[in-house]
Tab-separated table of C-alpha atoms and ligand atoms in Angstrom:
chain	number	residue	atom	x	y	z
Q	27	MET	CA	130.458	-86.718	172.989
Q	28	ILE	CA	133.496	-85.693	175.066
Q	29	LYS	CA	132.582	-83.176	177.780
Q	30	ILE	CA	135.369	-80.680	178.391
Q	31	SER	CA	135.990	-78.356	181.293
Q	32	LEU	CA	138.345	-75.709	179.913
Q	33	ILE	CA	140.306	-73.592	182.380
Q	34	GLY	CA	142.041	-70.658	180.714
Q	35	CYS	CA	139.544	-70.393	177.859
Q	36	THR	CA	140.552	-66.918	176.634
Q	37	GLY	CA	144.307	-67.594	176.323
Q	38	SER	CA	146.167	-68.942	173.314
Q	39	ILE	CA	145.532	-72.652	174.067
Q	40	GLY	CA	141.956	-71.864	175.138
Q	41	LYS	CA	141.137	-70.150	171.849
Q	42	GLN	CA	142.606	-73.011	169.830
Q	43	THR	CA	140.595	-75.501	171.898
Q	44	ALA	CA	137.442	-73.516	171.111
Q	45	GLU	CA	138.357	-73.726	167.424
Q	46	ILE	CA	138.602	-77.524	167.690
Q	47	VAL	CA	135.241	-77.807	169.463
Q	48	ARG	CA	133.660	-75.469	166.886
Q	49	LYS	CA	134.956	-77.696	164.082
Q	50	HIS	CA	133.889	-80.988	165.684
Q	51	LYS	CA	130.566	-80.120	167.347
Q	52	GLU	CA	129.381	-83.718	167.240
Q	53	GLU	CA	132.512	-84.934	169.091
Q	54	PHE	CA	133.057	-82.315	171.800
Q	55	CYS	CA	131.221	-79.879	174.030
Q	56	PHE	CA	132.215	-77.563	176.878
Q	57	THR	CA	130.539	-78.152	180.219
Q	58	ALA	CA	132.617	-75.524	182.045
Q	59	LEU	CA	134.604	-72.509	180.899
Q	60	ALA	CA	136.857	-70.405	183.111
Q	61	CYS	CA	139.314	-67.609	182.524
Q	62	GLY	CA	141.379	-65.073	184.441
Q	63	ARG	CA	140.248	-61.525	183.825
Q	64	ASN	CA	138.922	-61.408	180.264
Q	65	ALA	CA	135.221	-61.200	181.223
Q	66	GLU	CA	134.174	-60.106	177.721
Q	67	GLY	CA	135.959	-63.041	176.110
Q	68	LEU	CA	134.312	-65.427	178.566
Q	69	THR	CA	130.835	-64.006	177.882
Q	70	ALA	CA	131.310	-64.451	174.136
Q	71	LEU	CA	132.463	-68.060	174.533
Q	72	CYS	CA	129.564	-68.817	176.923
Q	73	SER	CA	127.039	-67.410	174.432
Q	74	GLU	CA	128.463	-69.599	171.717
Q	75	PHE	CA	129.082	-72.864	173.593
Q	76	ARG	CA	126.519	-72.706	176.445
Q	77	PRO	CA	128.464	-74.545	179.185
Q	78	SER	CA	126.565	-75.286	182.414
Q	79	VAL	CA	129.038	-73.340	184.563
Q	80	ALA	CA	131.560	-70.581	184.009
Q	81	ASP	CA	133.983	-68.635	186.130
Q	82	CYS	CA	136.092	-65.519	185.904
Q	83	LYS	CA	138.360	-63.780	188.408
Q	84	THR	CA	136.608	-60.425	187.877
Q	85	GLU	CA	133.417	-59.789	189.851
Q	86	ASP	CA	131.198	-58.211	187.215
Q	87	VAL	CA	130.856	-60.768	184.473
Q	88	SER	CA	127.497	-61.064	182.738
Q	89	LEU	CA	126.763	-64.649	181.745
Q	90	PRO	CA	124.012	-65.633	179.305
Q	91	SER	CA	120.916	-67.250	180.828
Q	92	GLY	CA	121.375	-70.935	181.551
Q	93	VAL	CA	125.083	-70.490	182.316
Q	94	LYS	CA	125.677	-70.504	186.045
Q	95	LYS	CA	128.565	-68.716	187.746
Q	96	ALA	CA	130.638	-71.371	189.527
Q	97	GLN	CA	130.488	-71.056	193.310
Q	98	SER	CA	133.665	-73.048	193.814
Q	99	THR	CA	136.577	-74.449	191.810
Q	100	GLU	CA	135.199	-77.959	192.434
Q	101	GLU	CA	131.995	-77.059	190.611
Q	102	LEU	CA	133.974	-76.543	187.399
Q	103	PHE	CA	134.860	-80.227	187.324
Q	104	THR	CA	131.656	-81.949	188.457
Q	105	ASP	CA	130.333	-82.697	184.968
Q	106	CYS	CA	133.181	-83.336	182.525
Q	107	ASP	CA	135.143	-86.201	180.988
Q	108	VAL	CA	138.353	-84.254	180.681
Q	109	ALA	CA	139.678	-81.133	182.392
Q	110	LEU	CA	141.899	-79.127	180.067
Q	111	ILE	CA	144.063	-76.950	182.291
Q	112	ALA	CA	145.351	-74.127	180.122
Q	113	ALA	CA	145.513	-71.395	182.761
Q	114	GLY	CA	148.968	-69.821	182.876
Q	115	GLY	CA	151.390	-69.701	185.779
Q	116	PHE	CA	151.466	-71.076	189.303
Q	117	GLU	CA	147.706	-70.433	189.576
Q	118	GLY	CA	147.124	-73.359	187.210
Q	119	LEU	CA	148.356	-75.840	189.828
Q	120	SER	CA	145.333	-75.384	192.119
Q	121	TYR	CA	142.991	-76.139	189.176
Q	122	THR	CA	144.994	-79.242	188.264
Q	123	LEU	CA	144.758	-80.512	191.847
Q	124	SER	CA	141.014	-79.780	191.956
Q	125	ALA	CA	140.404	-81.661	188.709
Q	126	ILE	CA	142.422	-84.638	189.943
Q	127	ARG	CA	140.507	-84.711	193.228
Q	128	ALA	CA	137.271	-84.716	191.208
Q	129	GLY	CA	138.604	-87.892	189.563
Q	130	LYS	CA	138.733	-86.385	186.072
Q	131	LYS	CA	141.257	-87.062	183.322
Q	132	VAL	CA	143.537	-84.040	183.107
Q	133	ALA	CA	144.867	-82.669	179.820
Q	134	LEU	CA	147.762	-80.574	180.993
Q	135	ALA	CA	148.703	-77.417	179.131
Q	136	ASN	CA	149.760	-75.606	182.314
Q	137	LYS	CA	153.489	-76.245	182.707
Q	138	GLU	CA	153.738	-74.966	186.252
Q	139	SER	CA	151.533	-77.805	187.562
Q	140	LEU	CA	154.374	-80.279	187.006
Q	141	VAL	CA	157.312	-77.867	187.194
Q	142	CYS	CA	156.266	-76.625	190.649
Q	143	GLY	CA	153.949	-79.364	191.867
Q	144	GLY	CA	155.243	-82.508	190.128
Q	145	GLU	CA	155.595	-84.393	193.381
Q	146	ILE	CA	152.085	-83.764	194.723
Q	147	VAL	CA	150.383	-83.828	191.314
Q	148	LEU	CA	151.763	-87.308	190.642
Q	149	ALA	CA	150.929	-88.537	194.137
Q	150	GLU	CA	147.347	-87.217	193.900
Q	151	ALA	CA	146.865	-88.588	190.376
Q	152	LYS	CA	147.921	-92.000	191.650
Q	153	LYS	CA	145.672	-91.750	194.694
Q	154	TYR	CA	142.602	-90.780	192.628
Q	155	GLY	CA	143.435	-93.064	189.693
Q	156	VAL	CA	143.537	-90.110	187.338
Q	157	GLU	CA	145.390	-89.933	184.056
Q	158	LEU	CA	147.567	-86.949	183.117
Q	159	VAL	CA	147.797	-86.322	179.389
Q	160	PRO	CA	150.326	-83.864	177.995
Q	161	VAL	CA	149.245	-81.011	175.737
Q	162	ASP	CA	152.683	-79.457	175.286
Q	163	SER	CA	153.890	-80.330	171.765
Q	164	GLU	CA	157.155	-81.936	172.901
Q	165	HIS	CA	155.539	-84.137	175.530
Q	166	SER	CA	152.723	-85.046	173.183
Q	167	ALA	CA	155.370	-86.092	170.634
Q	168	ILE	CA	157.029	-88.332	173.245
Q	169	PHE	CA	153.651	-89.798	174.220
Q	170	GLN	CA	153.018	-90.619	170.544
Q	171	ALA	CA	156.522	-92.038	170.077
Q	172	LEU	CA	155.854	-94.317	173.079
Q	173	SER	CA	152.575	-95.419	171.411
Q	174	PHE	CA	150.694	-93.807	174.331
Q	175	ARG	CA	152.242	-96.330	176.738
Q	176	ARG	CA	154.099	-95.066	179.753
Q	177	ASP	CA	155.460	-98.497	180.644
Q	178	THR	CA	157.508	-98.687	177.408
Q	179	ALA	CA	161.211	-98.867	178.285
Q	180	PHE	CA	163.293	-96.127	176.663
Q	181	SER	CA	166.902	-95.004	176.911
Q	182	LYS	CA	166.692	-91.295	176.261
Q	183	LEU	CA	164.208	-88.490	175.566
Q	184	VAL	CA	165.302	-85.705	173.237
Q	185	LEU	CA	163.229	-82.532	173.296
Q	186	THR	CA	163.541	-80.266	170.297
Q	187	ALA	CA	163.784	-76.495	170.740
Q	188	SER	CA	163.342	-73.830	168.078
Q	189	GLY	CA	166.025	-71.878	169.935
Q	190	GLY	CA	163.845	-68.766	170.033
Q	191	PRO	CA	164.509	-65.478	168.199
Q	192	PHE	CA	168.018	-64.915	169.682
Q	193	LEU	CA	169.597	-68.285	168.940
Q	194	HIS	CA	172.370	-66.838	166.782
Q	195	CYS	CA	172.754	-63.474	168.533
Q	196	SER	CA	175.944	-62.702	170.465
Q	197	LYS	CA	175.792	-62.235	174.246
Q	198	GLU	CA	176.193	-58.482	173.658
Q	199	GLN	CA	173.277	-58.373	171.229
Q	200	ILE	CA	171.098	-60.418	173.588
Q	201	ALA	CA	171.804	-57.916	176.387
Q	202	ARG	CA	170.120	-55.165	174.345
Q	203	VAL	CA	166.963	-56.917	173.080
Q	204	THR	CA	163.550	-55.409	173.826
Q	205	ALA	CA	160.218	-57.040	174.672
Q	206	LYS	CA	159.097	-56.392	171.088
Q	207	ASP	CA	162.099	-58.363	169.734
Q	208	ALA	CA	161.540	-61.186	172.219
Q	209	LEU	CA	157.849	-61.507	171.345
Q	210	LYS	CA	158.700	-62.458	167.746
Q	211	HIS	CA	158.862	-66.237	168.016
Q	212	PRO	CA	160.239	-67.788	164.812
Q	213	THR	CA	157.869	-70.757	164.520
Q	214	TRP	CA	155.171	-71.021	167.224
Q	215	SER	CA	152.374	-68.593	168.021
Q	216	MET	CA	151.826	-68.538	171.807
Q	217	GLY	CA	150.959	-66.299	174.769
Q	218	ALA	CA	153.358	-63.515	175.877
Q	219	LYS	CA	154.782	-65.224	178.993
Q	220	ILE	CA	155.688	-68.460	177.236
Q	221	THR	CA	157.043	-66.605	174.212
Q	222	ILE	CA	159.492	-64.762	176.482
Q	223	ASP	CA	160.273	-68.045	178.262
Q	224	SER	CA	161.073	-69.524	174.861
Q	225	ALA	CA	163.423	-66.636	174.099
Q	226	THR	CA	165.309	-67.122	177.414
Q	227	LEU	CA	165.120	-70.948	177.022
Q	228	LEU	CA	163.572	-71.077	180.502
Q	229	ASN	CA	160.709	-72.843	178.731
Q	230	LYS	CA	162.981	-75.654	177.537
Q	231	GLY	CA	164.238	-76.081	181.100
Q	232	TYR	CA	160.595	-76.306	182.255
Q	233	GLU	CA	159.874	-78.914	179.622
Q	234	ILE	CA	162.754	-81.088	180.816
Q	235	ILE	CA	161.300	-80.981	184.333
Q	236	GLU	CA	157.836	-81.826	182.965
Q	237	ALA	CA	159.268	-84.749	180.974
Q	238	LYS	CA	160.930	-86.102	184.102
Q	239	TRP	CA	157.582	-86.230	185.929
Q	240	LEU	CA	155.436	-87.373	183.002
Q	241	TYR	CA	157.687	-90.213	181.883
Q	242	GLY	CA	159.541	-91.130	185.075
Q	243	ALA	CA	162.885	-90.286	183.448
Q	244	GLU	CA	166.127	-89.347	185.184
Q	245	TYR	CA	167.514	-85.932	184.288
Q	246	SER	CA	170.520	-87.714	182.778
Q	247	GLN	CA	168.115	-89.331	180.276
Q	248	ILE	CA	166.639	-86.064	178.986
Q	249	GLU	CA	168.323	-83.780	176.481
Q	250	ALA	CA	167.364	-80.766	174.415
Q	251	VAL	CA	168.552	-80.084	170.876
Q	252	VAL	CA	167.975	-77.037	168.694
Q	253	HIS	CA	165.803	-77.678	165.659
Q	254	PRO	CA	164.983	-74.316	164.075
Q	255	GLU	CA	162.208	-75.547	161.732
Q	256	SER	CA	160.027	-76.988	164.576
Q	257	ILE	CA	158.897	-79.900	162.404
Q	258	VAL	CA	160.304	-82.737	164.543
Q	259	HIS	CA	158.508	-82.218	167.858
Q	260	SER	CA	160.657	-84.591	169.972
Q	261	LEU	CA	162.265	-88.021	169.883
Q	262	VAL	CA	162.549	-91.143	172.005
Q	263	TYR	CA	165.706	-93.279	171.817
Q	264	PHE	CA	165.497	-96.975	172.575
Q	265	ALA	CA	168.108	-99.511	173.774
Q	266	ASP	CA	168.805	-100.849	170.284
Q	267	GLY	CA	169.731	-97.439	168.916
Q	268	ALA	CA	166.368	-96.874	167.222
Q	269	ALA	CA	164.892	-93.397	167.584
Q	270	VAL	CA	161.196	-92.657	167.107
Q	271	ALA	CA	160.134	-89.087	166.393
Q	272	GLN	CA	156.852	-87.312	165.752
Q	273	LEU	CA	156.709	-84.807	162.921
Q	274	GLY	CA	154.213	-82.184	161.866
Q	275	TYR	CA	153.814	-78.489	161.182
Q	276	PRO	CA	154.052	-76.388	164.345
Q	277	ASP	CA	150.335	-76.246	165.171
Q	278	MET	CA	149.165	-76.602	168.779
Q	279	ARG	CA	145.744	-77.799	167.656
Q	280	VAL	CA	147.238	-81.251	166.978
Q	281	PRO	CA	148.488	-81.946	170.533
Q	282	ILE	CA	145.394	-80.269	172.060
Q	283	GLN	CA	142.990	-82.381	170.020
Q	284	LEU	CA	144.972	-85.569	170.542
Q	285	ALA	CA	144.975	-85.045	174.319
Q	286	LEU	CA	141.167	-85.063	174.122
Q	287	THR	CA	140.694	-88.016	171.765
Q	288	TYR	CA	143.720	-90.303	171.962
Q	289	PRO	CA	144.227	-93.092	171.004
Q	290	GLN	CA	141.712	-92.005	168.331
Q	291	ARG	CA	142.665	-89.288	165.862
Q	292	LEU	CA	140.387	-86.817	164.084
Q	293	ALA	CA	141.195	-84.653	161.070
Q	294	CYS	CA	143.010	-81.566	162.288
Q	295	CYS	CA	145.626	-79.889	160.126
Q	296	GLU	CA	147.302	-80.347	156.757
Q	297	PHE	CA	149.781	-83.131	155.981
Q	298	LEU	CA	153.492	-82.356	155.867
Q	299	ASP	CA	154.829	-81.591	152.417
Q	300	LEU	CA	158.282	-83.158	152.731
Q	301	GLU	CA	159.480	-82.029	149.342
Q	302	LYS	CA	158.596	-78.453	150.120
Q	303	ILE	CA	160.288	-78.653	153.544
Q	304	GLY	CA	163.497	-80.102	152.098
Q	305	VAL	CA	166.232	-79.959	154.731
Q	306	LEU	CA	165.802	-80.164	158.500
Q	307	HIS	CA	168.537	-78.829	160.793
Q	308	PHE	CA	169.677	-79.807	164.274
Q	309	GLU	CA	172.330	-78.120	166.399
Q	310	ARG	CA	173.675	-77.932	169.923
Q	311	LEU	CA	171.713	-75.807	172.412
Q	312	PRO	CA	173.969	-72.808	173.218
Q	313	LYS	CA	173.418	-73.059	176.983
Q	314	GLU	CA	176.166	-70.547	177.836
Q	315	LYS	CA	174.202	-67.699	176.211
Q	316	PHE	CA	170.944	-68.522	177.995
Q	317	PRO	CA	171.465	-68.799	181.781
Q	318	CYS	CA	167.730	-69.391	182.456
Q	319	PHE	CA	168.070	-72.885	180.990
Q	320	ALA	CA	170.729	-73.934	183.515
Q	321	LEU	CA	168.837	-72.217	186.344
Q	322	ALA	CA	165.734	-74.266	185.529
Q	323	LEU	CA	167.664	-77.531	185.328
Q	324	GLY	CA	169.498	-76.766	188.576
Q	325	ALA	CA	166.215	-76.032	190.352
Q	326	GLY	CA	164.656	-79.188	188.910
Q	327	GLU	CA	167.554	-81.318	190.104
Q	328	ALA	CA	167.567	-79.656	193.537
Q	329	GLY	CA	163.844	-80.465	193.823
Q	330	GLY	CA	161.676	-79.507	196.795
Q	331	THR	CA	160.389	-75.947	196.533
Q	332	CYS	CA	163.290	-74.809	194.277
Q	333	PRO	CA	161.349	-75.025	190.984
Q	334	THR	CA	158.497	-73.071	192.603
Q	335	VAL	CA	160.933	-70.335	193.664
Q	336	LEU	CA	162.387	-70.305	190.145
Q	337	ASN	CA	158.920	-69.968	188.641
Q	338	GLY	CA	157.595	-67.338	191.065
Q	339	ALA	CA	160.623	-65.122	190.432
Q	340	ALA	CA	160.363	-65.739	186.675
Q	341	GLU	CA	156.707	-64.674	186.573
Q	342	ILE	CA	157.579	-61.336	188.222
Q	343	ALA	CA	160.723	-60.853	186.119
Q	344	VAL	CA	159.020	-61.576	182.784
Q	345	ARG	CA	156.210	-59.139	183.575
Q	346	ALA	CA	158.805	-56.463	184.475
Q	347	PHE	CA	160.664	-57.164	181.215
Q	348	LEU	CA	157.444	-56.911	179.164
Q	349	GLU	CA	156.751	-53.559	180.847
Q	350	GLY	CA	160.231	-52.352	179.895
Q	351	ARG	CA	161.393	-52.113	183.524
Q	352	ILE	CA	164.307	-54.556	183.325
Q	353	SER	CA	166.657	-55.800	180.605
Q	354	PHE	CA	166.569	-59.283	179.101
Q	355	PRO	CA	169.625	-60.542	181.089
Q	356	GLN	CA	168.026	-59.229	184.295
Q	357	ILE	CA	165.308	-61.894	183.974
Q	358	ALA	CA	167.941	-64.535	184.786
Q	359	GLU	CA	169.542	-62.319	187.449
Q	360	THR	CA	166.193	-61.915	189.224
Q	361	ILE	CA	165.603	-65.664	189.222
Q	362	GLU	CA	169.129	-66.454	190.404
Q	363	ASP	CA	168.873	-63.974	193.266
Q	364	ALA	CA	165.616	-65.558	194.507
Q	365	LEU	CA	167.093	-69.075	194.267
Q	366	ASN	CA	170.155	-67.958	196.235
Q	367	ARG	CA	168.165	-66.251	198.975
Q	368	ILE	CA	165.294	-68.655	199.589
Q	369	PRO	CA	166.139	-71.931	201.326
Q	370	LYS	CA	164.771	-75.154	199.862
Q	371	GLU	CA	161.815	-76.718	201.672
Q	372	ALA	CA	159.952	-79.984	201.126
Q	373	ALA	CA	157.349	-79.779	198.348
Q	374	ASP	CA	154.909	-82.220	199.919
Q	375	SER	CA	151.856	-79.973	200.243
Q	376	TYR	CA	150.158	-77.250	198.253
Q	377	GLY	CA	150.629	-74.934	201.246
Q	378	SER	CA	154.417	-75.241	201.208
Q	379	LEU	CA	154.452	-74.519	197.474
Q	380	ALA	CA	152.145	-71.510	197.852
Q	381	ASP	CA	154.439	-70.152	200.606
Q	382	ALA	CA	157.519	-70.603	198.405
Q	383	ASP	CA	155.711	-68.937	195.490
Q	384	ARG	CA	154.763	-65.913	197.609
Q	385	LEU	CA	158.279	-65.587	199.017
Q	386	ALA	CA	159.817	-65.840	195.544
Q	387	ARG	CA	157.546	-63.092	194.189
Q	388	ASP	CA	158.334	-60.790	197.124
Q	389	THR	CA	162.059	-61.447	196.732
Q	390	ALA	CA	161.933	-60.813	192.977
Q	391	ARG	CA	159.983	-57.569	193.464
Q	392	LYS	CA	162.566	-56.397	195.972
Q	393	PHE	CA	165.382	-57.253	193.552
Q	394	ILE	CA	163.714	-55.355	190.693
Q	395	TYR	CA	162.086	-52.390	192.407
Q	396	GLY	CA	164.299	-52.125	195.524
P	419	MG	MG1	156.596	-76.826	174.138
C-alpha cells in the first residue's frame, strides 16, 4: 500500500490522482489531503478517502470525524511514502521544501518548485537523500526514455509542445484573442493558469527550465518542437543518433500513476490505436509569435531570482487576462517590465525567492493597474 500525501487535491491533477486511488484501492491510500480554498471539495474527498490529516487555506472547513486539521505544513508529510505536490504557483515551492525536509519522495506536479526554486530544491533533495519524480507529461516521458536512470548519458532532450490554440494564428489575430479562446486547449485538459501558459508558450519555457534541473542538462541540450497531436510526449537523443520517445494518448493519469509506482506499472488507460492515429506531425516552434517563451528561457539562463520574478509577474498577468483586464500580448509585456525593473539576486534561500516573488507581483500590479 503506497501512502500518499496530496497537496492541491481539488485541482485538475488532484482530481485525477483521486480517480487513480479510487480505481486501485488496494494499491494506494491518502494519508493527507490539502487544498487552497475549495473547502467543500476537500470535505467531500476527506469523507471518501479518510486521510489522517487535511488542510485548507480557508478557516471554516468542516472535516469528517477522524480527520484532523493539520496544525502545520510539516504534519502533512509525517505519515506518507510519497508527497504529490500538485498545488499551483509559487506557493507550491514551500510544500515541496517541507516534504523534502520530512525525507519523503516527492512527485512533482508543481512546476514553480523547480522553475523558481531549482537551486535550493536540488540542494535540499541531495542533503535529505530525497528523490524527485516528475509528474509533468514531458518530463515523465524523458524519465521513461532514460529507463528511469538519471545517470544515463544523453546528447539532447526534445520536449514536444501542442503549440496551444493559437499556433497558426497571425500576430494580429493573437493580439485580439479572449480568455475564452485561450482556455480552449486543443489536446490536454488542465487548470486555467496552465492552459493560458500553454497558449502563450510560457509553459514550454517553464518545462525547459524544469528539464534542466531534473536531468542536469545544459540549456543548449534542450529543445522544444511542435507536435499538434500530443501523442509523442518527448524524446531523448543519444550519442549514436538513436532517439527514444514515449508515446500515448494525452492523459495525465499515466504520468501521475507512474510517478507513484515506477518502475512498476499498473493498468491505467487504453492502448494507442496506431492505425486510427495515422500520421503524426512535427514542426518548428514559432517563437517570434510567442514572446513569453523567450522571456522564460532568458530568465532561466540568467538564473538567480530571475525565474521567480518571471513567474510572480506571470501569475498576476494571467489572472488579469482571465478577468478581462488586459489583452493577451500584455501578459508578456507585464512579465518583461518586471524582469527589466527588478535586479537579479542570488536564489540561495527561500527568503530571497519569497522577496523576489513579492516584488514581482507588486511591480506587475503597478504595470497593469497603475
Ligand atoms: Mg507538460
